[in-house]
PDB file of C-alpha atoms in Angstrom:
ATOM      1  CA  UNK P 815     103.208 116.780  77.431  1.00 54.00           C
ATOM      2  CA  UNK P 816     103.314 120.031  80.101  1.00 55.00           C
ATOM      3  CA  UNK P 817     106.306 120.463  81.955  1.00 51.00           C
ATOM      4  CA  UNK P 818     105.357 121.146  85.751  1.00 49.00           C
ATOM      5  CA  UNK P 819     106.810 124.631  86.802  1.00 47.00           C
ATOM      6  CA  UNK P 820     110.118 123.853  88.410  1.00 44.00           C
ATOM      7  CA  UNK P 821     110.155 124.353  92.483  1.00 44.00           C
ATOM      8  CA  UNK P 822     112.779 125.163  94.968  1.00 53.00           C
ATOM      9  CA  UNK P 823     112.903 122.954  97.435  1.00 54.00           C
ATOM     10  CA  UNK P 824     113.130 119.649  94.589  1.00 68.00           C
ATOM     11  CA  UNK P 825     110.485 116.551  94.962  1.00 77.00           C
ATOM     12  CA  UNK P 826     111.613 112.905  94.312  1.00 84.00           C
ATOM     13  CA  UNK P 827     111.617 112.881  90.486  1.00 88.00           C
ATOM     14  CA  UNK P 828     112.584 108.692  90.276  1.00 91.00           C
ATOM     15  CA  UNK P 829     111.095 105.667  92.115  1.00 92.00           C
ATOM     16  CA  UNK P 830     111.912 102.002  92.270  1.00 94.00           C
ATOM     17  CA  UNK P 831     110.975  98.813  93.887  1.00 96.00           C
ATOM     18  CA  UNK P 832     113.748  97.784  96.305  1.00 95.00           C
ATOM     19  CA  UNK P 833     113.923  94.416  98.313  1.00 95.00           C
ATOM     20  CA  UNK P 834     116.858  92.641 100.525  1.00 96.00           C
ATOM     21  CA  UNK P 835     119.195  90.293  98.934  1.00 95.00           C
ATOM     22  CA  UNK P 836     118.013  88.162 101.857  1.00 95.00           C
ATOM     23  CA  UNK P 837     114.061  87.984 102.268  1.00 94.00           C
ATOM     24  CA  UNK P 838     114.752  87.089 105.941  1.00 96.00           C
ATOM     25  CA  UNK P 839     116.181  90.840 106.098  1.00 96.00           C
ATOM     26  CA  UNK P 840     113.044  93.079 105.181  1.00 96.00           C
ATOM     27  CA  UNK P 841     112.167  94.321 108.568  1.00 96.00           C
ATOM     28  CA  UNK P 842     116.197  95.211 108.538  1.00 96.00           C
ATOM     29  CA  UNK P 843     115.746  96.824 105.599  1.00 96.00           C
ATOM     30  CA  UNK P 844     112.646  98.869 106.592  1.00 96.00           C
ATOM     31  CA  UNK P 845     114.253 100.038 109.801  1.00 96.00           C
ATOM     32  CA  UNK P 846     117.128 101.484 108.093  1.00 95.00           C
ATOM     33  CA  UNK P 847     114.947 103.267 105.614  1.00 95.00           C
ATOM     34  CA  UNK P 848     113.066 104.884 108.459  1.00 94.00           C
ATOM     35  CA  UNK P 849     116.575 105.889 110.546  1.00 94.00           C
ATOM     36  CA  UNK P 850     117.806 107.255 106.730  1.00 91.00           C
ATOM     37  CA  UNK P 851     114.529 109.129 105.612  1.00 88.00           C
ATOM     38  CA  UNK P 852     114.988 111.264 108.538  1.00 88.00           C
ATOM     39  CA  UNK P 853     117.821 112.334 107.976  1.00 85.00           C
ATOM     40  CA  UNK P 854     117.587 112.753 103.895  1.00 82.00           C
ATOM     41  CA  UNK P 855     114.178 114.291 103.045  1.00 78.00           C
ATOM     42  CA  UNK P 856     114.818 113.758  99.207  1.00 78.00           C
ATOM     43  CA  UNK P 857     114.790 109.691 100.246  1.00 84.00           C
ATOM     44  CA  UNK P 858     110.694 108.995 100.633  1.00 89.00           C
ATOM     45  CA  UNK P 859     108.928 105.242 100.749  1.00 92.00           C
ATOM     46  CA  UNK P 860     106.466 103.216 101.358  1.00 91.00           C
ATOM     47  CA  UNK P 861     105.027  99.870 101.442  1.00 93.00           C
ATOM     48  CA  UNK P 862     102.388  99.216  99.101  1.00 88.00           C
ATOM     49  CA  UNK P 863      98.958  98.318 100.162  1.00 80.00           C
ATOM     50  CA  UNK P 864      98.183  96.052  97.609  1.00 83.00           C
ATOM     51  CA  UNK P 865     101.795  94.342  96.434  1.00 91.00           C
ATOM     52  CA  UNK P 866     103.380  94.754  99.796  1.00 93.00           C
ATOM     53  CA  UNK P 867     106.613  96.097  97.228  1.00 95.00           C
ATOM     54  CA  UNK P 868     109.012  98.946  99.252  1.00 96.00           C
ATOM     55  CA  UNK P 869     108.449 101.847  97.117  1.00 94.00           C
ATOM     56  CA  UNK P 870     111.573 103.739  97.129  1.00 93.00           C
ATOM     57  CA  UNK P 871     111.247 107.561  95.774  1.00 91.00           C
ATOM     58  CA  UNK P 872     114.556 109.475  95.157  1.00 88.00           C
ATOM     59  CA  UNK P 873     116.138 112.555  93.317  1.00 86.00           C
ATOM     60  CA  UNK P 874     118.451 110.712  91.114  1.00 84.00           C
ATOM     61  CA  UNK P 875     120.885 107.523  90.291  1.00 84.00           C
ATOM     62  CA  UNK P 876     123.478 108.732  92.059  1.00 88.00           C
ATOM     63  CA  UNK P 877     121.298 109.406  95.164  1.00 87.00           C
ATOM     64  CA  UNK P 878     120.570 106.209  94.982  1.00 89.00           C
ATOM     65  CA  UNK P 879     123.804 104.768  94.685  1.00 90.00           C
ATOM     66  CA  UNK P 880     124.855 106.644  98.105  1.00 91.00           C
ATOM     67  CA  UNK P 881     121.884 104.904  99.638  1.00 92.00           C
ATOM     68  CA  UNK P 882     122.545 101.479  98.435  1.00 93.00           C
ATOM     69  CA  UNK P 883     126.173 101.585  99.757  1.00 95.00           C
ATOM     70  CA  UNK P 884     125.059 102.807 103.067  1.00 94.00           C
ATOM     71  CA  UNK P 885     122.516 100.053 103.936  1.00 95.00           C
ATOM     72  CA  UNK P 886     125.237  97.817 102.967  1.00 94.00           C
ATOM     73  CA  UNK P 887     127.858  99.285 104.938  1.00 95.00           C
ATOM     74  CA  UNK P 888     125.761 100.246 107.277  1.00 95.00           C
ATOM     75  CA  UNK P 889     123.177  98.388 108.139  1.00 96.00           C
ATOM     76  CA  UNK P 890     125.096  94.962 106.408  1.00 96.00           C
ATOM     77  CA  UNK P 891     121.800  95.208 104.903  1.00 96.00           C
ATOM     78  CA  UNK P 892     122.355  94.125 100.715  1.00 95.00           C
ATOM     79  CA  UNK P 893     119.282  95.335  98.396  1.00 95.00           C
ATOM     80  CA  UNK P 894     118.363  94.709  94.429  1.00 94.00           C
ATOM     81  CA  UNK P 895     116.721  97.470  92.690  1.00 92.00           C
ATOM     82  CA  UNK P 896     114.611  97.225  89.386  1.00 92.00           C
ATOM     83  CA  UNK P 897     114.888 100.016  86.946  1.00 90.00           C
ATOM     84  CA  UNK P 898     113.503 103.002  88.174  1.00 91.00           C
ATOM     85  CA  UNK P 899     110.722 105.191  86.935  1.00 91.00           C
ATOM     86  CA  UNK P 900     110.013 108.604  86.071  1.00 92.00           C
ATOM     87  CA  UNK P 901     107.094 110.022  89.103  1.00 92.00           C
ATOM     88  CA  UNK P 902     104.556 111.832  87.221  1.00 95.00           C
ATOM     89  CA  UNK P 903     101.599 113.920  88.374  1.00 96.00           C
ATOM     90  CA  UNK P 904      97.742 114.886  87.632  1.00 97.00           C
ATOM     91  CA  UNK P 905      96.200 117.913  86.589  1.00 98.00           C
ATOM     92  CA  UNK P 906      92.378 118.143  86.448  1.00 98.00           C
ATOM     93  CA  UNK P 907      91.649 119.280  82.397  1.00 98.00           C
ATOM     94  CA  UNK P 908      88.696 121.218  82.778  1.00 98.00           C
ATOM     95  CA  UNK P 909      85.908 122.471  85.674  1.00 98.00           C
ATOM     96  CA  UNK P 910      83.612 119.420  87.073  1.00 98.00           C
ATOM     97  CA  UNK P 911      81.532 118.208  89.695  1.00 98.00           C
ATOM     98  CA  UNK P 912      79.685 114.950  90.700  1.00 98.00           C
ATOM     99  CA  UNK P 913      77.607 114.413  93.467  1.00 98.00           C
ATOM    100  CA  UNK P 914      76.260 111.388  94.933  1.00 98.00           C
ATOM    101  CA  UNK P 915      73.152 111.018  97.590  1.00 98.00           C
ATOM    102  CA  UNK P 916      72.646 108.980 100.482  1.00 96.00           C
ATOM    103  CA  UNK P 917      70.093 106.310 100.214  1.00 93.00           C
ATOM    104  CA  UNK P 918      70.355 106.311  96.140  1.00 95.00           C
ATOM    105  CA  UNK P 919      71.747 102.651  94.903  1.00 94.00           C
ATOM    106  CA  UNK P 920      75.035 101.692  94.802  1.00 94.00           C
ATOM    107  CA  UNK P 921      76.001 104.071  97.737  1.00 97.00           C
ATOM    108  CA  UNK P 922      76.077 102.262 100.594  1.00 96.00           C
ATOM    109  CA  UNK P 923      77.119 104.873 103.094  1.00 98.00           C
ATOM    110  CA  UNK P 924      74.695 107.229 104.969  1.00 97.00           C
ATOM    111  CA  UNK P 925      76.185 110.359 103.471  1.00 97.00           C
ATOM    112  CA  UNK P 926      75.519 112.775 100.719  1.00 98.00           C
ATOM    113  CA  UNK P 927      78.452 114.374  99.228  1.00 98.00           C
ATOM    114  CA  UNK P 928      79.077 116.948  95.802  1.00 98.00           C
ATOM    115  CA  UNK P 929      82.468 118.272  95.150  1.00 98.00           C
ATOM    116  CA  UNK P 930      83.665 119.976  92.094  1.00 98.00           C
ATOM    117  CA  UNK P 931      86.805 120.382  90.875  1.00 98.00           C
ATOM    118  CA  UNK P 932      89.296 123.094  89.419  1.00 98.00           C
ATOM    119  CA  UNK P 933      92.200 123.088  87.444  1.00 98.00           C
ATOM    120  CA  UNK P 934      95.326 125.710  88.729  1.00 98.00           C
ATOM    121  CA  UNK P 935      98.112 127.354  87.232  1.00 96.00           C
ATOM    122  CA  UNK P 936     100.984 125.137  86.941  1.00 93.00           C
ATOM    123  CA  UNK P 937     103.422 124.947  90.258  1.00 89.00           C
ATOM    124  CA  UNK P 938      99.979 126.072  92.375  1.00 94.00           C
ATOM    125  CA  UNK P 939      99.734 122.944  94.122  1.00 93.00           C
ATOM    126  CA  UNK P 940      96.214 122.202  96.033  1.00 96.00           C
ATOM    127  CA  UNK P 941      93.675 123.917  97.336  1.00 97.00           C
ATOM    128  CA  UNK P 942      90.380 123.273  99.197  1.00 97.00           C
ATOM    129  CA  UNK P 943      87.427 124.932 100.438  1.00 96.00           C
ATOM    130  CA  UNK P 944      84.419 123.995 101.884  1.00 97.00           C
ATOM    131  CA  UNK P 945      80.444 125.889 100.769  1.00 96.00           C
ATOM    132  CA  UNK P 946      78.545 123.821 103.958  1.00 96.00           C
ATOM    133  CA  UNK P 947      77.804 125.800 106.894  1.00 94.00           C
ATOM    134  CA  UNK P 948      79.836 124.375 109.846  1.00 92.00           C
ATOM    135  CA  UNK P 949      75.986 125.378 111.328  1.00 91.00           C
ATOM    136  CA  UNK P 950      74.975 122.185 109.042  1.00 94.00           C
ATOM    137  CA  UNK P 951      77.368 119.631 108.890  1.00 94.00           C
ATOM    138  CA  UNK P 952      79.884 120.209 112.286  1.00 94.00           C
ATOM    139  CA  UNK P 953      84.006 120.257 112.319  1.00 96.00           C
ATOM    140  CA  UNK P 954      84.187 116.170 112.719  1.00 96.00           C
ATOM    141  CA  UNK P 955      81.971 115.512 109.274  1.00 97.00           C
ATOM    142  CA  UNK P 956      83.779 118.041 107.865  1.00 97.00           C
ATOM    143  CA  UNK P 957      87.481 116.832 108.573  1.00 97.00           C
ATOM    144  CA  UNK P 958      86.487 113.360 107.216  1.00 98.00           C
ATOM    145  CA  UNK P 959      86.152 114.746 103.855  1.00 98.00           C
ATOM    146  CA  UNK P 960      89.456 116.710 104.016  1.00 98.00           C
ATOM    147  CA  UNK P 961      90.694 113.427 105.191  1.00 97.00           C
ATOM    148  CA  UNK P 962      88.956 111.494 102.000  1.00 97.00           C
ATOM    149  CA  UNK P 963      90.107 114.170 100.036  1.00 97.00           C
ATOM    150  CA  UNK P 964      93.716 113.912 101.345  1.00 96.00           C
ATOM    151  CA  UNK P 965      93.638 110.078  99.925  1.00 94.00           C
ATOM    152  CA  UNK P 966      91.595 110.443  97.197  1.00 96.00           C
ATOM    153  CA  UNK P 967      94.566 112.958  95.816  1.00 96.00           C
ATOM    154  CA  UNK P 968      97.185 110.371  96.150  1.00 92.00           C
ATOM    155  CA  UNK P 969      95.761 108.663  93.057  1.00 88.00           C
ATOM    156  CA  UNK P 970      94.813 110.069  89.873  1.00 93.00           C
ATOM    157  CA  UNK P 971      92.876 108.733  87.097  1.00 95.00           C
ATOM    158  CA  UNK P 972      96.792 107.309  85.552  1.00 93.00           C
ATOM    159  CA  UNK P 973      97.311 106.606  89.622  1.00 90.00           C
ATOM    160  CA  UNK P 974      99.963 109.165  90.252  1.00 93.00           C
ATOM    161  CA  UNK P 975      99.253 112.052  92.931  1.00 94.00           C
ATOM    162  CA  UNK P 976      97.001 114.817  91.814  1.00 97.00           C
ATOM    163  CA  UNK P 977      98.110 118.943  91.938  1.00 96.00           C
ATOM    164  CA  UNK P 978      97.550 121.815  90.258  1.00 97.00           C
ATOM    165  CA  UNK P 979      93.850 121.677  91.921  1.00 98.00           C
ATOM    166  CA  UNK P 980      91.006 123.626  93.741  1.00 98.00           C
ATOM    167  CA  UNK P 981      88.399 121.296  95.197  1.00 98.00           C
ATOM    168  CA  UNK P 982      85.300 122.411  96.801  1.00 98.00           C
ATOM    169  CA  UNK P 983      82.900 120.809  99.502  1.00 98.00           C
ATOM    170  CA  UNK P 984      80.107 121.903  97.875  1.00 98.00           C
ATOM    171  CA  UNK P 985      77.345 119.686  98.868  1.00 97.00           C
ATOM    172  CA  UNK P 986      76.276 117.390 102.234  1.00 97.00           C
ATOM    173  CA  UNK P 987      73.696 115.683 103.768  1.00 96.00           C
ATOM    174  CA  UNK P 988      73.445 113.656 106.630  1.00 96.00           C
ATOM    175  CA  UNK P 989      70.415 111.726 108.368  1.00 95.00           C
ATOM    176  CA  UNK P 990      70.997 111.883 112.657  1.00 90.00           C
ATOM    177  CA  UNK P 991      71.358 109.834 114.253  1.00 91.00           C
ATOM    178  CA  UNK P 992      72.630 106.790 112.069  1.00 96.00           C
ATOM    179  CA  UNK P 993      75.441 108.940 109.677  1.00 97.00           C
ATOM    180  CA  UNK P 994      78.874 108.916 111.215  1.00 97.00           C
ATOM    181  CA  UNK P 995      82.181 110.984 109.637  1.00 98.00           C
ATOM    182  CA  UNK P 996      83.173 107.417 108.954  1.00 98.00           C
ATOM    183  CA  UNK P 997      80.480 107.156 106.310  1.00 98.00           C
ATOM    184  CA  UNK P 998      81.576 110.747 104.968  1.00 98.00           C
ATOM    185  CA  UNK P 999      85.613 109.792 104.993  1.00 98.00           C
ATOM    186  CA  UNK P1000      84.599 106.424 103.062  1.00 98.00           C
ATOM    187  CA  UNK P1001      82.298 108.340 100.297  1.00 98.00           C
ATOM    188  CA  UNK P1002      84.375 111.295  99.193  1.00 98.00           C
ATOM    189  CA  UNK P1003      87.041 109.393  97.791  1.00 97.00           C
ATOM    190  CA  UNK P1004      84.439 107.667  95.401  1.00 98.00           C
ATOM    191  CA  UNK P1005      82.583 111.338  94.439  1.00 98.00           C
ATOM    192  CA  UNK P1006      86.119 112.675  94.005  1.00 98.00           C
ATOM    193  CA  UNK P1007      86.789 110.043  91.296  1.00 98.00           C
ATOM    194  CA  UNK P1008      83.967 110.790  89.645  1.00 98.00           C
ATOM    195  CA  UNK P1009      84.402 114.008  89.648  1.00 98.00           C
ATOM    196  CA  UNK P1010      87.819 113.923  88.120  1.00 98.00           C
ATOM    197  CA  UNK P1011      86.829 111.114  85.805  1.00 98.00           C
ATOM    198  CA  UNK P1012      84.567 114.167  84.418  1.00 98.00           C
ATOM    199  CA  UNK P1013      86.963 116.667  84.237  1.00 98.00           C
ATOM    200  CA  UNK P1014      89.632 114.458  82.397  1.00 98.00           C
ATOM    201  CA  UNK P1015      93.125 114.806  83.861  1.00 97.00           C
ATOM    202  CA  UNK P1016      96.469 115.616  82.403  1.00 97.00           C
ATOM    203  CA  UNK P1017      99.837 113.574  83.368  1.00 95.00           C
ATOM    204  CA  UNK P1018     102.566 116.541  84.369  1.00 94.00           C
ATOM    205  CA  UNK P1019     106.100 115.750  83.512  1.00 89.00           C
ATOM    206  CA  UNK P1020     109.025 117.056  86.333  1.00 84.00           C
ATOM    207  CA  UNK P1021     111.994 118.904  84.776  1.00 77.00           C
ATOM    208  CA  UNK P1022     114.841 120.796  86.260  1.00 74.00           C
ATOM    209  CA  UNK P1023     116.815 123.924  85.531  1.00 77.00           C
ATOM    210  CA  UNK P1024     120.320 123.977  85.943  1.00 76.00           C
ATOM    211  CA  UNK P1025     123.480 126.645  85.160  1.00 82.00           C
ATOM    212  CA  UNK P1026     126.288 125.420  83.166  1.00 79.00           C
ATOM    213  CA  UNK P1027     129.480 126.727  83.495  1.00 82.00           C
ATOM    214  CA  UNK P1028     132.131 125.740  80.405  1.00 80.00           C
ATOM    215  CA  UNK P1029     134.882 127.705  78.645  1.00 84.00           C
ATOM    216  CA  UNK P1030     133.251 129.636  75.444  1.00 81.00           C
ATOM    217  CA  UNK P1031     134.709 127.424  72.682  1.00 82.00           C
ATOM    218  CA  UNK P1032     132.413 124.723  74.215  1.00 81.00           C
ATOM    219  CA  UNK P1033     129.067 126.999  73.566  1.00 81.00           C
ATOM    220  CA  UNK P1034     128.411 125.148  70.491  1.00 83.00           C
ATOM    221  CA  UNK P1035     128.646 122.076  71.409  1.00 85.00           C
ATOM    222  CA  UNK P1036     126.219 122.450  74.382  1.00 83.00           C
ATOM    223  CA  UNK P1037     123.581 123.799  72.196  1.00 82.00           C
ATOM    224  CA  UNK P1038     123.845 120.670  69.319  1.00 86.00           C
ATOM    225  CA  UNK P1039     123.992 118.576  72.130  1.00 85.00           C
ATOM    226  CA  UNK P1040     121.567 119.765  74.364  1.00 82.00           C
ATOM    227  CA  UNK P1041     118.267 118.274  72.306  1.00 85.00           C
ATOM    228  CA  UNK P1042     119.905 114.764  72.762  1.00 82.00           C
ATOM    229  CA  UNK P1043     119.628 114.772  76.259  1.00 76.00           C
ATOM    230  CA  UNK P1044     115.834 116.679  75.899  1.00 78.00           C
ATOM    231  CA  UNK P1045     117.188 119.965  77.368  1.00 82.00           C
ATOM    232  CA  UNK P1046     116.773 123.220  76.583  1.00 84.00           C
ATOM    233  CA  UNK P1047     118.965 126.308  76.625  1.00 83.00           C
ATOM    234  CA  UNK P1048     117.466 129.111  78.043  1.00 82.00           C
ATOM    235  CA  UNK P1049     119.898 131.650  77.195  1.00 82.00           C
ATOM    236  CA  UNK P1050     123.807 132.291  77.698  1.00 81.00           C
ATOM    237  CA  UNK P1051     126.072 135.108  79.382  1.00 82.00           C
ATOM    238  CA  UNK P1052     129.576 135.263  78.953  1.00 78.00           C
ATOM    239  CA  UNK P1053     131.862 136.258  81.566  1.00 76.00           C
ATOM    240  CA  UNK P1054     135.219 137.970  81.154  1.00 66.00           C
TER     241      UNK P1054
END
């Protein structure tokens, strides 16, 4: 599987599902989330749409740990945790595009939309552009597809967030007076699935580089022991 290219300011790399000891408590719980997020931007949730779950995404155990004694001490607020889970992301595998027109069956919006899309370097993150003339299609059509593009991202073909990508506004049609940016916010989420369901997408591992510091007689050891723990060493200086 490809390792994403490591970053420097570090993403959540773990999430779990987190609820209060006490049901009763979950607006508690969700207010001292909010007051703690702001102050630790390596602490991210949300509530999911569907489930309704808190979504907790963090750095590591021990992050987590800190967290989960300060809602308690805190906030008096006591929380149970599943396991968490490794965040992946999605790469688009090869060059696509997909269009779909207004007034052709299923689409039941009153918009006409193509996009194609790009796969980019590892660590490139997104990129967009837009081929219709502003002259065409004016500045409110056009930010509802950014904004359907924005969402559409958030879930990959394997659901995780999709990077690593140039998509282009390649294509749009509207009919006056009856299309609204509504219609062209709703659509491009659908053509951009399509579009990546085409391409293919890859799921990107995170990883992490780190220095190690330990007395020389220990060098050994670190490299037999490294593979257990699916790490990799680079290479070594010694220091006098």
């Amino acid at each position: 599987m490809p390792q994403r290219k490591k970053i420097e300011n570090p993403h959540p790399l773990l999430q779990t599902t987190v609820e209060p000891s006490k049901p009763e408590q979950r607006e508690m719980l969700l207010d001292a989330l909010l007051e703690i997020s702001d102050s630790d931007p390596l602490l991210r949730y949300y509530v999911d749409s569907t489930t309704h779950e808190i979504i907790l995404s963090f750095l590591g155990k021990v992050q987590m740990e800190v967290i989960s004694a300060l809602l308690q001490e805190k906030y008096h607020v006591e929380i149970e945790l599943k396991e968490p889970t490794v965040i992946y992301m999605e790469r688009p595998l090869k060059n696509a595009e997909y269009t779909i027109h207004i007034e052709v069956p299923p689409n039941p919006f009153w918009a006409s939309i193509g996009l194609s899309v790009s796969p980019l370097p590892l660590g490139s993150g997104m990129q967009y552009e837009s081929s219709v003339s502003l002259g065409y299609l004016n500045q409110s059509f056009q930010n509802a597809v950014m904004e359907g593009i924005r969402y559409g991202c958030e879930q990959g073909l394997y659901g995780w967030n999709v990077t690593d990508c140039k998509i282009c506004f390649k294509y749009g049609l509207y009919y006056s007076p009856v299309s609204t940016p509504a219609d062209f916010r709703m659509l491009t989420p659908i053509v951009l699935e399509q579009a990546f369901r085409k391409a293919g997408t890859e799921l990107l591992e995170p990883y992490l580089s780190f220095k190690v510091y330990a007395p020389q007689e220990y060098l050994s050891r670190a490299y037999n022991d490294a593979p257990k723990y699916c790490a990799n060493i680079v290479n070594t200086q010694l220091k006098k």
